[in-house]
Each structure stands twice: as structure tokens, then as C-alpha cells.
Amino acid sequence: MARDDSDDDDSPPALEIATRLERLGRLLRQAGHAGGLVPTQWEVLRYLARANRLSRSPGAVARYLGTTKGTVSQSLLTLTRKGLDTRRTSAVDERQVLLDLTEAGRAKLASDPLQALARDLDGLGGKTRRRFARGLSELLGHEIDRQKAARFGTCEGCAHRAEQDGGPACRIDKAPLDSTEQNLLCASFTLEKGA
């Protein structure tokens, strides 16, 4: 990535910034031991709240978190015991298990420890927050490519999004996409050519 010459020459070295990101990640993970949950369980709840109808399976959760199905399975069992999620069989494929947050699970997310960081980000101001978001997206994209990790995204810019008579739809299940679902994460996201 080319360096932006308009940036200050006295900016910290890249390794120092990377070390700060690592430290922030560790502190966030430490804060994730709250509300009777562990960090992975919070991550699963966050994912389920942001995932679309095609992407709320145990396998999709594991791919998103970059962990094993066994680790996710244990977290899901705990969340189910706590009444925070439910399992159902897919109407399309009876072999597929789909997950949904319960009302208690959605309520639990109101006390998500990540909310404190979100408030701090709001305090950065618009320009700083936009630059930070853009830079973080680029870094995340590079790391996803480097690790050949699953690329999750929304309907915007997805090759599976189609326009039909009734509006936008997904080519995968041929179902219409309402405005809410178009902004949810999808495990089947594929970049449009040229995007």
C-alpha cells in the first residue's frame, strides 16, 4: 500500500501501531469475561445478531470466528442452556441447523462489553472515525487475503445480489431481500467482478 504523503512525517512506526492494535485486542478480549459469558460466547452473539438468513449456521459461525466447529459447538451449547439462542432445522435442507437469537440473547447484547469501545469510537469525531474505519477495513482485507480466510460481507457489492421485478433478491435462495437483510453479514458473500 502506498504511503499517503499528506500524513505527518512524525507518525509512529507501523510496528508500534500494530503492537497497539494487538494490545487493544487483548484488552477487549479480557473485558469479554463479563455478564456470565466468555469472549467467544460474546463473539457468537454478535455474529448471530449481524448475520443474514443464509449465514446463521454453526459452520458459518466457525468460519467467521476463524475457529473450529468444536469450539463453536461448545459455545452454542452454553448459549442455548442460558436461553440466549435457539436451533431450528432449515426449511430448505432438513440436514442444516440454523441458529437464532432469542429475545434474551438480543437483550444480553445491550450489555455487550464492546459497547464501551463503540462509545469511544463515537467520541473520535466524524473525520477521524471515517479515516480509522477505512484504514481498518483495508488492514482487515489484507489479513483475510493473507490467511485465505472467509470473506464475509453484505449485499452491497455482492455478485449474488440481483434485481428482480419486486426489488433486490439473492441468487442463492431466490428470495427477496428487504432493506434490513441487505445490511446483514453473509457467509456466501462474493465480490462482484470489478469491485
Short mmCIF file of N, CA, C and O in Angstrom, two decimals, residues 16-129:
data_model
loop_
_atom_site.label_atom_id
_atom_site.label_comp_id
_atom_site.label_asym_id
_atom_site.label_seq_id
_atom_site.Cartn_x
_atom_site.Cartn_y
_atom_site.Cartn_z
N GLU A 16 4.86 -0.26 15.75
CA GLU A 16 4.31 0.28 17.00
C GLU A 16 2.78 0.35 16.92
O GLU A 16 2.08 0.02 17.88
N ILE A 17 2.26 0.76 15.78
CA ILE A 17 0.80 0.80 15.61
C ILE A 17 0.22 -0.61 15.68
O ILE A 17 -0.79 -0.84 16.33
N ALA A 18 0.88 -1.56 15.02
CA ALA A 18 0.42 -2.96 15.05
C ALA A 18 0.43 -3.48 16.48
O ALA A 18 -0.50 -4.20 16.89
N THR A 19 1.44 -3.12 17.26
CA THR A 19 1.53 -3.55 18.66
C THR A 19 0.39 -2.95 19.47
O THR A 19 -0.18 -3.61 20.34
N ARG A 20 0.05 -1.71 19.19
CA ARG A 20 -1.09 -1.07 19.88
C ARG A 20 -2.39 -1.78 19.54
O ARG A 20 -3.23 -1.99 20.41
N LEU A 21 -2.57 -2.15 18.28
CA LEU A 21 -3.77 -2.89 17.88
C LEU A 21 -3.84 -4.24 18.61
O LEU A 21 -4.90 -4.66 19.06
N GLU A 22 -2.70 -4.90 18.69
CA GLU A 22 -2.65 -6.18 19.40
C GLU A 22 -3.02 -6.00 20.86
O GLU A 22 -3.82 -6.77 21.42
N ARG A 23 -2.49 -4.96 21.50
CA ARG A 23 -2.78 -4.69 22.91
C ARG A 23 -4.26 -4.37 23.10
O ARG A 23 -4.90 -4.86 24.03
N LEU A 24 -4.82 -3.56 22.19
CA LEU A 24 -6.24 -3.24 22.26
C LEU A 24 -7.07 -4.51 22.15
O LEU A 24 -8.02 -4.71 22.91
N GLY A 25 -6.68 -5.39 21.23
CA GLY A 25 -7.39 -6.66 21.09
C GLY A 25 -7.34 -7.50 22.35
O GLY A 25 -8.35 -8.09 22.76
N ARG A 26 -6.19 -7.53 22.99
CA ARG A 26 -6.06 -8.30 24.23
C ARG A 26 -6.92 -7.70 25.35
O ARG A 26 -7.56 -8.42 26.11
N LEU A 27 -6.93 -6.37 25.46
CA LEU A 27 -7.74 -5.72 26.48
C LEU A 27 -9.23 -5.96 26.23
O LEU A 27 -10.00 -6.19 27.17
N LEU A 28 -9.64 -5.92 24.97
CA LEU A 28 -11.04 -6.18 24.64
C LEU A 28 -11.40 -7.62 24.96
O LEU A 28 -12.49 -7.91 25.45
N ARG A 29 -10.48 -8.53 24.69
CA ARG A 29 -10.73 -9.94 25.00
C ARG A 29 -10.85 -10.13 26.51
O ARG A 29 -11.72 -10.87 26.98
N GLN A 30 -10.01 -9.45 27.27
CA GLN A 30 -10.07 -9.52 28.73
C GLN A 30 -11.41 -8.97 29.23
O GLN A 30 -12.04 -9.55 30.11
N ALA A 31 -11.88 -7.87 28.64
CA ALA A 31 -13.16 -7.28 29.04
C ALA A 31 -14.32 -8.20 28.67
O ALA A 31 -15.42 -8.06 29.22
N GLY A 32 -14.09 -9.13 27.74
CA GLY A 32 -15.13 -10.05 27.30
C GLY A 32 -15.51 -11.11 28.31
O GLY A 32 -16.40 -11.91 28.06
N HIS A 33 -14.83 -11.13 29.45
CA HIS A 33 -15.20 -12.05 30.54
C HIS A 33 -16.17 -11.29 31.44
O HIS A 33 -15.86 -10.94 32.57
N ALA A 34 -17.36 -11.03 30.92
CA ALA A 34 -18.34 -10.23 31.64
C ALA A 34 -19.73 -10.80 31.42
O ALA A 34 -19.98 -11.49 30.43
N GLY A 35 -20.62 -10.48 32.32
CA GLY A 35 -22.01 -10.86 32.16
C GLY A 35 -22.24 -12.35 32.12
O GLY A 35 -23.22 -12.81 31.51
N GLY A 36 -21.35 -13.13 32.75
CA GLY A 36 -21.52 -14.58 32.78
C GLY A 36 -21.13 -15.28 31.49
O GLY A 36 -21.42 -16.46 31.32
N LEU A 37 -20.48 -14.55 30.57
CA LEU A 37 -20.05 -15.13 29.30
C LEU A 37 -18.54 -15.01 29.16
O LEU A 37 -17.90 -14.23 29.87
N VAL A 38 -17.99 -15.76 28.23
CA VAL A 38 -16.56 -15.65 27.88
C VAL A 38 -16.48 -15.00 26.50
O VAL A 38 -17.48 -14.92 25.78
N PRO A 39 -15.30 -14.49 26.12
CA PRO A 39 -15.18 -13.76 24.85
C PRO A 39 -15.78 -14.46 23.63
O PRO A 39 -16.48 -13.83 22.83
N THR A 40 -15.55 -15.77 23.47
CA THR A 40 -16.08 -16.46 22.30
C THR A 40 -17.60 -16.45 22.29
O THR A 40 -18.22 -16.30 21.23
N GLN A 41 -18.22 -16.56 23.45
CA GLN A 41 -19.68 -16.54 23.51
C GLN A 41 -20.22 -15.16 23.12
O GLN A 41 -21.22 -15.06 22.40
N TRP A 42 -19.55 -14.09 23.55
CA TRP A 42 -19.94 -12.75 23.11
C TRP A 42 -19.78 -12.63 21.60
O TRP A 42 -20.64 -12.05 20.91
N GLU A 43 -18.69 -13.16 21.07
CA GLU A 43 -18.45 -13.08 19.62
C GLU A 43 -19.54 -13.81 18.84
O GLU A 43 -19.99 -13.34 17.79
N VAL A 44 -19.98 -14.96 19.35
CA VAL A 44 -21.06 -15.71 18.70
C VAL A 44 -22.35 -14.90 18.72
O VAL A 44 -23.04 -14.79 17.71
N LEU A 45 -22.69 -14.31 19.87
CA LEU A 45 -23.91 -13.50 19.96
C LEU A 45 -23.85 -12.33 18.98
O LEU A 45 -24.83 -12.06 18.27
N ARG A 46 -22.70 -11.64 18.92
CA ARG A 46 -22.55 -10.51 17.99
C ARG A 46 -22.73 -10.98 16.55
O ARG A 46 -23.39 -10.31 15.76
N TYR A 47 -22.12 -12.10 16.23
CA TYR A 47 -22.23 -12.61 14.86
C TYR A 47 -23.68 -12.93 14.52
O TYR A 47 -24.19 -12.52 13.47
N LEU A 48 -24.37 -13.66 15.40
CA LEU A 48 -25.76 -14.04 15.12
C LEU A 48 -26.66 -12.81 14.96
O LEU A 48 -27.58 -12.83 14.15
N ALA A 49 -26.36 -11.76 15.68
CA ALA A 49 -27.15 -10.53 15.56
C ALA A 49 -26.91 -9.82 14.23
O ALA A 49 -27.77 -9.08 13.76
N ARG A 50 -25.77 -10.07 13.62
CA ARG A 50 -25.39 -9.38 12.38
C ARG A 50 -25.48 -10.25 11.14
O ARG A 50 -25.23 -9.77 10.04
N ALA A 51 -25.83 -11.53 11.28
CA ALA A 51 -25.81 -12.46 10.15
C ALA A 51 -27.18 -12.59 9.50
O ALA A 51 -28.21 -12.53 10.17
N ASN A 52 -27.18 -12.79 8.18
CA ASN A 52 -28.44 -12.93 7.45
C ASN A 52 -28.96 -14.36 7.53
O ASN A 52 -28.34 -15.24 8.11
N ARG A 53 -30.10 -14.61 6.91
CA ARG A 53 -30.79 -15.90 6.99
C ARG A 53 -29.96 -17.06 6.45
O ARG A 53 -30.15 -18.20 6.84
N LEU A 54 -29.04 -16.79 5.53
CA LEU A 54 -28.22 -17.85 4.93
C LEU A 54 -26.99 -18.18 5.77
O LEU A 54 -26.27 -19.11 5.47
N SER A 55 -26.73 -17.37 6.79
CA SER A 55 -25.42 -17.41 7.44
C SER A 55 -25.46 -17.71 8.93
O SER A 55 -24.46 -17.51 9.63
N ARG A 56 -26.58 -18.18 9.44
CA ARG A 56 -26.68 -18.44 10.88
C ARG A 56 -26.60 -19.94 11.17
O ARG A 56 -27.40 -20.48 11.91
N SER A 57 -25.60 -20.58 10.59
CA SER A 57 -25.36 -22.00 10.87
C SER A 57 -24.10 -22.12 11.73
O SER A 57 -23.26 -21.22 11.73
N PRO A 58 -23.94 -23.23 12.46
CA PRO A 58 -22.73 -23.41 13.26
C PRO A 58 -21.45 -23.33 12.40
O PRO A 58 -20.46 -22.75 12.83
N GLY A 59 -21.49 -23.89 11.18
CA GLY A 59 -20.32 -23.84 10.31
C GLY A 59 -19.96 -22.42 9.91
O GLY A 59 -18.78 -22.05 9.86
N ALA A 60 -20.96 -21.60 9.60
CA ALA A 60 -20.70 -20.21 9.22
C ALA A 60 -20.14 -19.43 10.41
O ALA A 60 -19.23 -18.61 10.24
N VAL A 61 -20.66 -19.70 11.60
CA VAL A 61 -20.12 -19.04 12.80
C VAL A 61 -18.65 -19.39 12.96
O VAL A 61 -17.81 -18.52 13.20
N ALA A 62 -18.31 -20.67 12.81
CA ALA A 62 -16.92 -21.11 12.96
C ALA A 62 -16.02 -20.45 11.92
O ALA A 62 -14.91 -20.00 12.25
N ARG A 63 -16.47 -20.36 10.66
CA ARG A 63 -15.66 -19.71 9.62
C ARG A 63 -15.45 -18.24 9.93
O ARG A 63 -14.36 -17.71 9.76
N TYR A 64 -16.51 -17.56 10.38
CA TYR A 64 -16.39 -16.14 10.67
C TYR A 64 -15.40 -15.89 11.81
O TYR A 64 -14.58 -14.99 11.75
N LEU A 65 -15.50 -16.71 12.85
CA LEU A 65 -14.63 -16.53 14.01
C LEU A 65 -13.24 -17.11 13.79
O LEU A 65 -12.34 -16.87 14.59
N GLY A 66 -13.07 -17.87 12.71
CA GLY A 66 -11.76 -18.47 12.43
C GLY A 66 -11.39 -19.50 13.47
O GLY A 66 -10.23 -19.60 13.88
N THR A 67 -12.36 -20.29 13.88
CA THR A 67 -12.12 -21.29 14.91
C THR A 67 -12.70 -22.63 14.46
O THR A 67 -13.24 -22.74 13.37
N THR A 68 -12.60 -23.61 15.30
CA THR A 68 -13.09 -24.94 14.94
C THR A 68 -14.59 -25.06 15.22
O THR A 68 -15.14 -24.33 16.05
N LYS A 69 -15.22 -26.02 14.54
CA LYS A 69 -16.64 -26.28 14.79
C LYS A 69 -16.85 -26.76 16.23
O LYS A 69 -17.88 -26.47 16.83
N GLY A 70 -15.87 -27.48 16.77
CA GLY A 70 -15.97 -27.97 18.14
C GLY A 70 -16.01 -26.84 19.15
O GLY A 70 -16.82 -26.86 20.09
N THR A 71 -15.16 -25.83 18.96
CA THR A 71 -15.15 -24.68 19.86
C THR A 71 -16.48 -23.94 19.78
O THR A 71 -17.08 -23.58 20.79
N VAL A 72 -16.97 -23.73 18.56
CA VAL A 72 -18.24 -23.04 18.37
C VAL A 72 -19.38 -23.87 18.95
O VAL A 72 -20.28 -23.34 19.59
N SER A 73 -19.33 -25.18 18.77
CA SER A 73 -20.38 -26.06 19.27
C SER A 73 -20.51 -25.93 20.79
O SER A 73 -21.63 -25.84 21.31
N GLN A 74 -19.39 -25.92 21.48
CA GLN A 74 -19.42 -25.77 22.94
C GLN A 74 -20.01 -24.43 23.34
O GLN A 74 -20.81 -24.34 24.28
N SER A 75 -19.62 -23.37 22.64
CA SER A 75 -20.17 -22.04 22.94
C SER A 75 -21.66 -22.00 22.69
O SER A 75 -22.43 -21.44 23.48
N LEU A 76 -22.10 -22.62 21.57
CA LEU A 76 -23.52 -22.63 21.24
C LEU A 76 -24.33 -23.42 22.27
O LEU A 76 -25.43 -23.01 22.64
N LEU A 77 -23.79 -24.53 22.73
CA LEU A 77 -24.49 -25.31 23.76
C LEU A 77 -24.68 -24.48 25.02
O LEU A 77 -25.76 -24.49 25.63
N THR A 78 -23.64 -23.73 25.41
CA THR A 78 -23.74 -22.88 26.60
C THR A 78 -24.76 -21.78 26.39
O THR A 78 -25.59 -21.51 27.27
N LEU A 79 -24.73 -21.14 25.22
CA LEU A 79 -25.69 -20.07 24.94
C LEU A 79 -27.12 -20.59 24.92
O LEU A 79 -28.04 -19.92 25.41
N THR A 80 -27.31 -21.80 24.39
CA THR A 80 -28.65 -22.40 24.36
C THR A 80 -29.12 -22.70 25.78
O THR A 80 -30.27 -22.41 26.14
N ARG A 81 -28.22 -23.26 26.61
CA ARG A 81 -28.57 -23.54 28.02
C ARG A 81 -28.96 -22.26 28.75
O ARG A 81 -29.83 -22.28 29.61
N LYS A 82 -28.31 -21.16 28.40
CA LYS A 82 -28.62 -19.87 29.04
C LYS A 82 -29.84 -19.20 28.43
O LYS A 82 -30.23 -18.11 28.84
N GLY A 83 -30.43 -19.82 27.41
CA GLY A 83 -31.62 -19.27 26.78
C GLY A 83 -31.35 -18.09 25.86
O GLY A 83 -32.24 -17.29 25.59
N LEU A 84 -30.11 -17.99 25.33
CA LEU A 84 -29.73 -16.85 24.51
C LEU A 84 -29.83 -17.11 23.02
O LEU A 84 -29.81 -16.18 22.22
N ASP A 85 -29.90 -18.39 22.62
CA ASP A 85 -30.11 -18.73 21.22
C ASP A 85 -30.97 -19.98 21.10
O ASP A 85 -31.19 -20.67 22.09
N THR A 86 -31.49 -20.20 19.90
CA THR A 86 -32.28 -21.41 19.63
C THR A 86 -31.78 -22.03 18.34
O THR A 86 -31.14 -21.37 17.52
N ARG A 87 -32.10 -23.31 18.19
CA ARG A 87 -31.74 -24.05 16.97
C ARG A 87 -33.02 -24.46 16.27
O ARG A 87 -34.01 -24.78 16.92
N ARG A 88 -32.96 -24.45 14.94
CA ARG A 88 -34.08 -24.95 14.16
C ARG A 88 -33.52 -25.59 12.90
O ARG A 88 -32.38 -25.34 12.52
N THR A 89 -34.32 -26.39 12.27
CA THR A 89 -33.94 -27.05 11.03
C THR A 89 -34.31 -26.15 9.86
O THR A 89 -35.39 -25.55 9.86
N SER A 90 -33.45 -26.07 8.89
CA SER A 90 -33.71 -25.28 7.69
C SER A 90 -34.90 -25.83 6.94
O SER A 90 -35.04 -27.04 6.78
N ALA A 91 -35.77 -24.94 6.47
CA ALA A 91 -36.92 -25.36 5.68
C ALA A 91 -36.49 -25.88 4.31
O ALA A 91 -37.17 -26.70 3.71
N VAL A 92 -35.34 -25.42 3.84
CA VAL A 92 -34.84 -25.81 2.52
C VAL A 92 -34.10 -27.15 2.58
O VAL A 92 -34.23 -27.98 1.70
N ASP A 93 -33.31 -27.35 3.63
CA ASP A 93 -32.49 -28.55 3.77
C ASP A 93 -32.57 -29.02 5.22
O ASP A 93 -31.98 -28.40 6.11
N GLU A 94 -33.28 -30.10 5.46
CA GLU A 94 -33.51 -30.59 6.83
C GLU A 94 -32.23 -31.01 7.54
O GLU A 94 -32.21 -31.15 8.76
N ARG A 95 -31.15 -31.19 6.79
CA ARG A 95 -29.87 -31.55 7.42
C ARG A 95 -29.17 -30.34 8.03
O ARG A 95 -28.28 -30.49 8.85
N GLN A 96 -29.58 -29.16 7.62
CA GLN A 96 -28.91 -27.95 8.07
C GLN A 96 -29.58 -27.36 9.32
O GLN A 96 -30.80 -27.20 9.37
N VAL A 97 -28.75 -27.06 10.31
CA VAL A 97 -29.21 -26.42 11.54
C VAL A 97 -29.00 -24.92 11.40
O VAL A 97 -27.93 -24.47 10.98
N LEU A 98 -30.03 -24.16 11.73
CA LEU A 98 -29.94 -22.70 11.73
C LEU A 98 -30.12 -22.19 13.15
O LEU A 98 -30.85 -22.78 13.95
N LEU A 99 -29.47 -21.10 13.44
CA LEU A 99 -29.47 -20.53 14.78
C LEU A 99 -30.16 -19.17 14.76
O LEU A 99 -30.04 -18.42 13.80
N ASP A 100 -30.82 -18.86 15.85
CA ASP A 100 -31.46 -17.56 16.00
C ASP A 100 -31.22 -17.08 17.42
O ASP A 100 -31.21 -17.89 18.37
N LEU A 101 -31.07 -15.78 17.58
CA LEU A 101 -31.01 -15.21 18.92
C LEU A 101 -32.42 -15.19 19.49
O LEU A 101 -33.39 -14.94 18.78
N THR A 102 -32.51 -15.43 20.77
CA THR A 102 -33.79 -15.27 21.46
C THR A 102 -33.90 -13.81 21.89
O THR A 102 -32.94 -13.03 21.75
N GLU A 103 -35.05 -13.44 22.41
CA GLU A 103 -35.21 -12.08 22.96
C GLU A 103 -34.19 -11.85 24.07
O GLU A 103 -33.63 -10.77 24.19
N ALA A 104 -33.95 -12.90 24.88
CA ALA A 104 -32.96 -12.78 25.96
C ALA A 104 -31.56 -12.55 25.38
O ALA A 104 -30.76 -11.80 25.93
N GLY A 105 -31.26 -13.21 24.25
CA GLY A 105 -29.97 -13.02 23.60
C GLY A 105 -29.80 -11.61 23.09
O GLY A 105 -28.74 -10.99 23.24
N ARG A 106 -30.86 -11.07 22.48
CA ARG A 106 -30.81 -9.67 22.00
C ARG A 106 -30.67 -8.71 23.17
O ARG A 106 -29.93 -7.74 23.10
N ALA A 107 -31.37 -8.99 24.25
CA ALA A 107 -31.28 -8.14 25.44
C ALA A 107 -29.87 -8.20 26.04
O ALA A 107 -29.33 -7.18 26.49
N LYS A 108 -29.27 -9.39 26.00
CA LYS A 108 -27.91 -9.56 26.54
C LYS A 108 -26.92 -8.67 25.80
O LYS A 108 -26.01 -8.09 26.39
N LEU A 109 -27.12 -8.53 24.49
CA LEU A 109 -26.21 -7.71 23.69
C LEU A 109 -26.24 -6.23 24.10
O LEU A 109 -25.31 -5.49 23.80
N ALA A 110 -27.29 -5.81 24.79
CA ALA A 110 -27.35 -4.43 25.28
C ALA A 110 -26.26 -4.18 26.32
O ALA A 110 -25.83 -3.03 26.51
N SER A 111 -25.79 -5.25 26.97
CA SER A 111 -24.71 -5.10 27.96
C SER A 111 -23.37 -5.63 27.43
O SER A 111 -22.46 -5.92 28.20
N ASP A 112 -23.25 -5.73 26.11
CA ASP A 112 -22.02 -6.19 25.46
C ASP A 112 -20.85 -5.30 25.87
O ASP A 112 -20.92 -4.08 25.74
N PRO A 113 -19.76 -5.89 26.37
CA PRO A 113 -18.59 -5.08 26.75
C PRO A 113 -18.01 -4.28 25.58
O PRO A 113 -17.32 -3.27 25.81
N LEU A 114 -18.28 -4.67 24.36
CA LEU A 114 -17.76 -3.94 23.20
C LEU A 114 -18.45 -2.58 23.04
O LEU A 114 -17.94 -1.70 22.34
N GLN A 115 -19.58 -2.39 23.72
CA GLN A 115 -20.29 -1.11 23.65
C GLN A 115 -19.41 0.05 24.15
O GLN A 115 -19.50 1.16 23.64
N ALA A 116 -18.56 -0.21 25.12
CA ALA A 116 -17.69 0.85 25.65
C ALA A 116 -16.73 1.34 24.56
O ALA A 116 -16.52 2.55 24.41
N LEU A 117 -16.17 0.42 23.79
CA LEU A 117 -15.29 0.82 22.69
C LEU A 117 -16.07 1.58 21.63
O LEU A 117 -15.59 2.57 21.07
N ALA A 118 -17.31 1.15 21.35
CA ALA A 118 -18.15 1.84 20.37
C ALA A 118 -18.38 3.29 20.80
O ALA A 118 -18.33 4.21 19.97
N ARG A 119 -18.61 3.50 22.09
CA ARG A 119 -18.79 4.87 22.59
C ARG A 119 -17.51 5.69 22.41
O ARG A 119 -17.55 6.86 22.03
N ASP A 120 -16.36 5.06 22.65
CA ASP A 120 -15.09 5.75 22.46
C ASP A 120 -14.89 6.11 20.99
O ASP A 120 -14.39 7.19 20.67
N LEU A 121 -15.27 5.22 20.09
CA LEU A 121 -15.16 5.49 18.66
C LEU A 121 -16.08 6.64 18.26
O LEU A 121 -15.70 7.50 17.46
N ASP A 122 -17.28 6.70 18.83
CA ASP A 122 -18.18 7.82 18.57
C ASP A 122 -17.54 9.14 18.99
O ASP A 122 -17.74 10.16 18.35
N GLY A 123 -16.74 9.10 20.04
CA GLY A 123 -16.10 10.30 20.55
C GLY A 123 -14.92 10.78 19.70
O GLY A 123 -14.42 11.88 19.92
N LEU A 124 -14.49 9.98 18.73
CA LEU A 124 -13.36 10.38 17.90
C LEU A 124 -13.69 11.53 16.96
O LEU A 124 -12.82 12.24 16.51
N GLY A 125 -14.92 11.70 16.62
CA GLY A 125 -15.30 12.70 15.63
C GLY A 125 -15.39 12.06 14.26
O GLY A 125 -14.75 11.05 13.97
N GLY A 126 -16.21 12.65 13.42
CA GLY A 126 -16.54 12.07 12.12
C GLY A 126 -15.36 11.80 11.21
O GLY A 126 -15.22 10.70 10.69
N LYS A 127 -14.51 12.79 10.99
CA LYS A 127 -13.39 12.64 10.06
C LYS A 127 -12.41 11.57 10.53
O LYS A 127 -12.00 10.71 9.75
N THR A 128 -12.05 11.62 11.81
CA THR A 128 -11.12 10.63 12.36
C THR A 128 -11.72 9.24 12.30
O THR A 128 -11.06 8.27 11.94
N ARG A 129 -13.01 9.14 12.65
CA ARG A 129 -13.68 7.84 12.64
C ARG A 129 -13.74 7.27 11.22
O ARG A 129 -13.51 6.09 11.01
#
